[in-house]
Amino acid sequence: MFNLPETHFHFGGDEYIYGEISRDMRIESNFKALAVTNELRRRELSGIIDIVSANSSYLVRYNPDMISARDLLDCLKEIDLTKSDPRKLHVSVRIIEIPAWYDDPVSRECSYRFRNRHPEPELSNFDFVMKVNNFTDKEAFIEYHSGTPYFITMVGFLPGTAWHFPLGQEPSEVLKAPKYHSPRTETPERGIGLGGAFNVIYPVSGPGSYQLIGRAAVPVFDPKRQLADLKETSFLARPGDIWKYRAVNESQYHQITSEVEAGAYRFKIKKMIFSPLEYIEKGKRYIQELMEGF
């Protein structure tokens, strides 16, 4: 029976324990990081200050005056062991649609403005990503990118930034792109970036080094909580969510942004249970079954 990767634990000073599941990015490692950290939150142990899951690891901050490092480590090892069998894991997820205007003029202008920091300054970011992934047809690239569901593996950096990794693809099928030689000092809000195998949507204007391939029509960070789907929290992303892009044209993009500004936009969201075991066993076929009707 397939088990999830073994975790290696490290102490970080007197207040942190770091659980390293794998050093390379493996979606199976992320399943385990989510399962362990969710269970640890559920237990509400006295002395735990913060719990953060990452792409293939997790970090726990604790108060050593309230819980000893060894007691916490024993607890983590016990939880970690129970979350190593994919047969026992079921992740509650939300599939969320992200309308996206690919190769939009704002992203293109930004890529040319910082061309002196780029590996190929004569190309826009969008054209560069097409080139390094052997695409010659723009529509084919857009269909490929928007046809892939992405799993939210980690949230951090700027408020609401969500790293999302493609599901149901072999390593040779994954879109990849090198980052800028030196980060941009500015990135447009809601810019869609690709760096390595990870996608992000920049929640606010700020620095960044991922290649810009388009712009989301919807916010992923709403500090005023004006939208009905963001009333409980300002952030759209939750680790374990699945985002699915939908390509829109210019007029559709502006129609959606108008709805957002009026506070009337509703996200297309579907809640379901994700089975890591079925994903490991069936791969792309399981993802296709999961996305049916969405």
C-alpha positions as a Python dict, from the first residue, in 0.01 Angstrom:
ca = {
    (1, 'M'): (0, 0, 0),
    (2, 'F'): (127, 347, -91),
    (3, 'N'): (205, 569, 209),
    (4, 'L'): (265, 943, 203),
    (5, 'P'): (626, 1065, 248),
    (6, 'E'): (793, 1040, 589),
    (7, 'T'): (829, 1367, 780),
    (8, 'H'): (1159, 1491, 924),
    (9, 'F'): (1132, 1724, 1224),
    (10, 'H'): (1362, 2012, 1317),
    (11, 'F'): (1364, 2256, 1609),
    (12, 'G'): (1379, 2628, 1528),
    (13, 'G'): (1509, 2798, 1839),
    (14, 'D'): (1287, 2766, 2147),
    (15, 'E'): (950, 2837, 1982),
    (16, 'Y'): (927, 2651, 1650),
    (17, 'I'): (905, 2296, 1520),
    (18, 'Y'): (941, 2248, 1146),
    (19, 'G'): (807, 1937, 975),
    (20, 'E'): (974, 1871, 639),
    (21, 'I'): (779, 1614, 437),
    (22, 'S'): (979, 1641, 115),
    (23, 'R'): (1230, 1884, -32),
    (24, 'D'): (1088, 1866, -382),
    (25, 'M'): (733, 1974, -461),
    (26, 'R'): (505, 1672, -450),
    (27, 'I'): (130, 1717, -433),
    (28, 'E'): (113, 1411, -204),
    (29, 'S'): (332, 1596, 48),
    (30, 'N'): (91, 1887, 44),
    (31, 'F'): (-203, 1655, 113),
    (32, 'K'): (-22, 1538, 426),
    (33, 'A'): (76, 1889, 539),
    (34, 'L'): (-287, 2001, 513),
    (35, 'A'): (-417, 1692, 697),
    (36, 'V'): (-168, 1725, 984),
    (37, 'T'): (-215, 2099, 1036),
    (38, 'N'): (-596, 2071, 1017),
    (39, 'E'): (-593, 1798, 1282),
    (40, 'L'): (-358, 1999, 1504),
    (41, 'R'): (-592, 2301, 1483),
    (42, 'R'): (-888, 2077, 1567),
    (43, 'R'): (-722, 1961, 1889),
    (44, 'E'): (-675, 2321, 2015),
    (45, 'L'): (-371, 2235, 2228),
    (46, 'S'): (-281, 2486, 2497),
    (47, 'G'): (42, 2667, 2414),
    (48, 'I'): (13, 2656, 2035),
    (49, 'I'): (55, 3009, 1896),
    (50, 'D'): (42, 2952, 1521),
    (51, 'I'): (19, 2668, 1267),
    (52, 'V'): (122, 2718, 905),
    (53, 'S'): (115, 2464, 623),
    (54, 'A'): (342, 2514, 321),
    (55, 'N'): (392, 2341, -14),
    (56, 'S'): (557, 2029, 127),
    (57, 'S'): (614, 2112, 494),
    (58, 'Y'): (456, 2277, 797),
    (59, 'L'): (564, 2500, 1084),
    (60, 'V'): (429, 2517, 1439),
    (61, 'R'): (501, 2803, 1678),
    (62, 'Y'): (446, 2735, 2048),
    (63, 'N'): (494, 2888, 2391),
    (64, 'P'): (759, 2675, 2572),
    (65, 'D'): (623, 2795, 2908),
    (66, 'M'): (289, 2629, 2832),
    (67, 'I'): (390, 2317, 2639),
    (68, 'S'): (730, 2149, 2626),
    (69, 'A'): (906, 2098, 2296),
    (70, 'R'): (924, 1721, 2352),
    (71, 'D'): (556, 1688, 2437),
    (72, 'L'): (461, 1885, 2127),
    (73, 'L'): (699, 1682, 1912),
    (74, 'D'): (548, 1356, 2040),
    (75, 'C'): (202, 1489, 1957),
    (76, 'L'): (312, 1593, 1608),
    (77, 'K'): (469, 1255, 1541),
    (78, 'E'): (149, 1079, 1650),
    (79, 'I'): (-68, 1298, 1426),
    (80, 'D'): (179, 1274, 1140),
    (81, 'L'): (176, 894, 1156),
    (82, 'T'): (-204, 878, 1140),
    (83, 'K'): (-201, 1107, 834),
    (84, 'S'): (45, 895, 635),
    (85, 'D'): (-216, 653, 501),
    (86, 'P'): (-407, 810, 207),
    (87, 'R'): (-694, 566, 264),
    (88, 'K'): (-780, 758, 579),
    (89, 'L'): (-758, 1110, 432),
    (90, 'H'): (-1051, 1306, 296),
    (91, 'V'): (-1006, 1677, 230),
    (92, 'S'): (-1300, 1918, 223),
    (93, 'V'): (-1238, 2147, -75),
    (94, 'R'): (-1403, 2428, -267),
    (95, 'I'): (-1370, 2447, -644),
    (96, 'I'): (-1371, 2817, -738),
    (97, 'E'): (-1389, 2966, -1086),
    (98, 'I'): (-1149, 3252, -1165),
    (99, 'P'): (-1243, 3456, -1477),
    (100, 'A'): (-919, 3565, -1644),
    (101, 'W'): (-827, 3799, -1931),
    (102, 'Y'): (-514, 3643, -2080),
    (103, 'D'): (-244, 3858, -2240),
    (104, 'D'): (-420, 4176, -2127),
    (105, 'P'): (-266, 4518, -2205),
    (106, 'V'): (-187, 4607, -1840),
    (107, 'S'): (18, 4290, -1789),
    (108, 'R'): (187, 4332, -2127),
    (109, 'E'): (279, 4695, -2053),
    (110, 'C'): (419, 4595, -1714),
    (111, 'S'): (634, 4323, -1867),
    (112, 'Y'): (787, 4571, -2114),
    (113, 'R'): (841, 4833, -1842),
    (114, 'F'): (1067, 4593, -1651),
    (115, 'R'): (1227, 4428, -1954),
    (116, 'N'): (1579, 4506, -1828),
    (117, 'R'): (1524, 4248, -1550),
    (118, 'H'): (1388, 3978, -1779),
    (119, 'P'): (1566, 3670, -1926),
    (120, 'E'): (1445, 3766, -2277),
    (121, 'P'): (1372, 4141, -2275),
    (122, 'E'): (1246, 4151, -2634),
    (123, 'L'): (945, 3933, -2543),
    (124, 'S'): (641, 4007, -2332),
    (125, 'N'): (594, 3776, -2032),
    (126, 'F'): (305, 3601, -2207),
    (127, 'D'): (506, 3540, -2525),
    (128, 'F'): (804, 3424, -2319),
    (129, 'V'): (593, 3167, -2129),
    (130, 'M'): (451, 3041, -2458),
    (131, 'K'): (802, 3007, -2601),
    (132, 'V'): (958, 2818, -2307),
    (133, 'N'): (662, 2576, -2307),
    (134, 'N'): (677, 2518, -2684),
    (135, 'F'): (347, 2684, -2774),
    (136, 'T'): (314, 2877, -3099),
    (137, 'D'): (-63, 2931, -3091),
    (138, 'K'): (-202, 3178, -2836),
    (139, 'E'): (-548, 3022, -2814),
    (140, 'A'): (-402, 2676, -2766),
    (141, 'F'): (-194, 2803, -2475),
    (142, 'I'): (-494, 2975, -2315),
    (143, 'E'): (-706, 2662, -2354),
    (144, 'Y'): (-431, 2450, -2196),
    (145, 'H'): (-378, 2681, -1898),
    (146, 'S'): (-746, 2746, -1832),
    (147, 'G'): (-832, 2379, -1880),
    (148, 'T'): (-617, 2272, -1586),
    (149, 'P'): (-746, 2280, -1223),
    (150, 'Y'): (-497, 2416, -969),
    (151, 'F'): (-465, 2308, -605),
    (152, 'I'): (-396, 2582, -346),
    (153, 'T'): (-88, 2449, -170),
    (154, 'M'): (15, 2753, 35),
    (155, 'V'): (-95, 3107, 123),
    (156, 'G'): (151, 3383, 212),
    (157, 'F'): (389, 3657, 91),
    (158, 'L'): (155, 3951, 14),
    (159, 'P'): (-185, 3928, 194),
    (160, 'G'): (-393, 3661, 23),
    (161, 'T'): (-129, 3537, -220),
    (162, 'A'): (-210, 3174, -302),
    (163, 'W'): (42, 2939, -461),
    (164, 'H'): (-146, 2693, -679),
    (165, 'F'): (-10, 2380, -842),
    (166, 'P'): (-159, 2192, -1141),
    (167, 'L'): (-358, 1875, -1075),
    (168, 'G'): (-375, 1562, -1289),
    (169, 'Q'): (-64, 1625, -1497),
    (170, 'E'): (256, 1432, -1544),
    (171, 'P'): (576, 1635, -1477),
    (172, 'S'): (640, 1667, -1851),
    (173, 'E'): (291, 1818, -1901),
    (174, 'V'): (322, 2094, -1640),
    (175, 'L'): (360, 2454, -1761),
    (176, 'K'): (679, 2606, -1618),
    (177, 'A'): (866, 2933, -1649),
    (178, 'P'): (1181, 3082, -1493),
    (179, 'K'): (1136, 3391, -1280),
    (180, 'Y'): (1278, 3738, -1348),
    (181, 'H'): (1652, 3783, -1296),
    (182, 'S'): (1562, 4060, -1049),
    (183, 'P'): (1208, 4120, -918),
    (184, 'R'): (984, 4392, -1054),
    (185, 'T'): (922, 4676, -810),
    (186, 'E'): (559, 4682, -921),
    (187, 'T'): (304, 4423, -1033),
    (188, 'P'): (-57, 4506, -1124),
    (189, 'E'): (-322, 4403, -874),
    (190, 'R'): (-484, 4073, -977),
    (191, 'G'): (-199, 3991, -1216),
    (192, 'I'): (-172, 3617, -1287),
    (193, 'G'): (188, 3501, -1260),
    (194, 'L'): (374, 3180, -1340),
    (195, 'G'): (704, 3095, -1171),
    (196, 'G'): (853, 2748, -1187),
    (197, 'A'): (549, 2520, -1185),
    (198, 'F'): (348, 2748, -955),
    (199, 'N'): (80, 3001, -1038),
    (200, 'V'): (-15, 3301, -824),
    (201, 'I'): (-261, 3589, -845),
    (202, 'Y'): (-108, 3904, -699),
    (203, 'P'): (-373, 4029, -451),
    (204, 'V'): (-245, 4388, -443),
    (205, 'S'): (2, 4597, -638),
    (206, 'G'): (355, 4519, -524),
    (207, 'P'): (688, 4358, -612),
    (208, 'G'): (705, 4026, -792),
    (209, 'S'): (919, 3804, -1011),
    (210, 'Y'): (669, 3562, -1170),
    (211, 'Q'): (590, 3587, -1542),
    (212, 'L'): (262, 3774, -1601),
    (213, 'I'): (28, 3589, -1835),
    (214, 'G'): (-299, 3772, -1766),
    (215, 'R'): (-521, 3937, -1512),
    (216, 'A'): (-803, 3802, -1296),
    (217, 'A'): (-1134, 3987, -1325),
    (218, 'V'): (-1214, 3914, -960),
    (219, 'P'): (-1033, 4005, -637),
    (220, 'V'): (-858, 3747, -422),
    (221, 'F'): (-825, 4000, -137),
    (222, 'D'): (-1115, 4222, -30),
    (223, 'P'): (-1021, 4420, 283),
    (224, 'K'): (-1361, 4597, 288),
    (225, 'R'): (-1547, 4264, 255),
    (226, 'Q'): (-1792, 4411, 6),
    (227, 'L'): (-1859, 4085, -179),
    (228, 'A'): (-2101, 3832, -32),
    (229, 'D'): (-1854, 3544, -72),
    (230, 'L'): (-1585, 3736, 119),
    (231, 'K'): (-1791, 3852, 417),
    (232, 'E'): (-1637, 3606, 663),
    (233, 'T'): (-1279, 3673, 557),
    (234, 'S'): (-1101, 3917, 331),
    (235, 'F'): (-915, 3635, 156),
    (236, 'L'): (-1054, 3414, -120),
    (237, 'A'): (-788, 3142, -98),
    (238, 'R'): (-779, 2861, 154),
    (239, 'P'): (-513, 2587, 143),
    (240, 'G'): (-676, 2285, -18),
    (241, 'D'): (-906, 2483, -247),
    (242, 'I'): (-906, 2416, -621),
    (243, 'W'): (-906, 2711, -861),
    (244, 'K'): (-1022, 2675, -1220),
    (245, 'Y'): (-955, 2960, -1464),
    (246, 'R'): (-1214, 3063, -1723),
    (247, 'A'): (-1084, 3268, -2016),
    (248, 'V'): (-1283, 3588, -2081),
    (249, 'N'): (-1249, 3860, -2344),
    (250, 'E'): (-1214, 4233, -2284),
    (251, 'S'): (-1587, 4314, -2269),
    (252, 'Q'): (-1657, 4021, -2036),
    (253, 'Y'): (-1366, 4127, -1815),
    (254, 'H'): (-1502, 4481, -1778),
    (255, 'Q'): (-1854, 4354, -1715),
    (256, 'I'): (-1728, 4134, -1429),
    (257, 'T'): (-1513, 4410, -1277),
    (258, 'S'): (-1819, 4640, -1285),
    (259, 'E'): (-2017, 4378, -1092),
    (260, 'V'): (-1730, 4352, -843),
    (261, 'E'): (-1718, 4730, -794),
    (262, 'A'): (-2094, 4736, -734),
    (263, 'G'): (-2058, 4458, -475),
    (264, 'A'): (-2290, 4234, -678),
    (265, 'Y'): (-2051, 3967, -807),
    (266, 'R'): (-2092, 3610, -681),
    (267, 'F'): (-1816, 3354, -724),
    (268, 'K'): (-1897, 3021, -882),
    (269, 'I'): (-1815, 2778, -599),
    (270, 'K'): (-1868, 2406, -559),
    (271, 'K'): (-1799, 2228, -228),
    (272, 'M'): (-1694, 1863, -225),
    (273, 'I'): (-1471, 1600, -64),
    (274, 'F'): (-1134, 1536, -225),
    (275, 'S'): (-981, 1189, -191),
    (276, 'P'): (-599, 1182, -200),
    (277, 'L'): (-615, 803, -241),
    (278, 'E'): (-829, 824, -555),
    (279, 'Y'): (-604, 1099, -689),
    (280, 'I'): (-292, 887, -633),
    (281, 'E'): (-453, 582, -791),
    (282, 'K'): (-639, 743, -1083),
    (283, 'G'): (-456, 1071, -1148),
    (284, 'K'): (-597, 1273, -1437),
    (285, 'R'): (-907, 1054, -1463),
    (286, 'Y'): (-1002, 1137, -1103),
    (287, 'I'): (-961, 1511, -1169),
    (288, 'Q'): (-1180, 1486, -1478),
    (289, 'E'): (-1449, 1310, -1271),
    (290, 'L'): (-1416, 1573, -998),
    (291, 'M'): (-1460, 1861, -1243),
    (292, 'E'): (-1761, 1718, -1428),
    (293, 'G'): (-2045, 1967, -1437),
    (294, 'F'): (-1835, 2261, -1314),
}
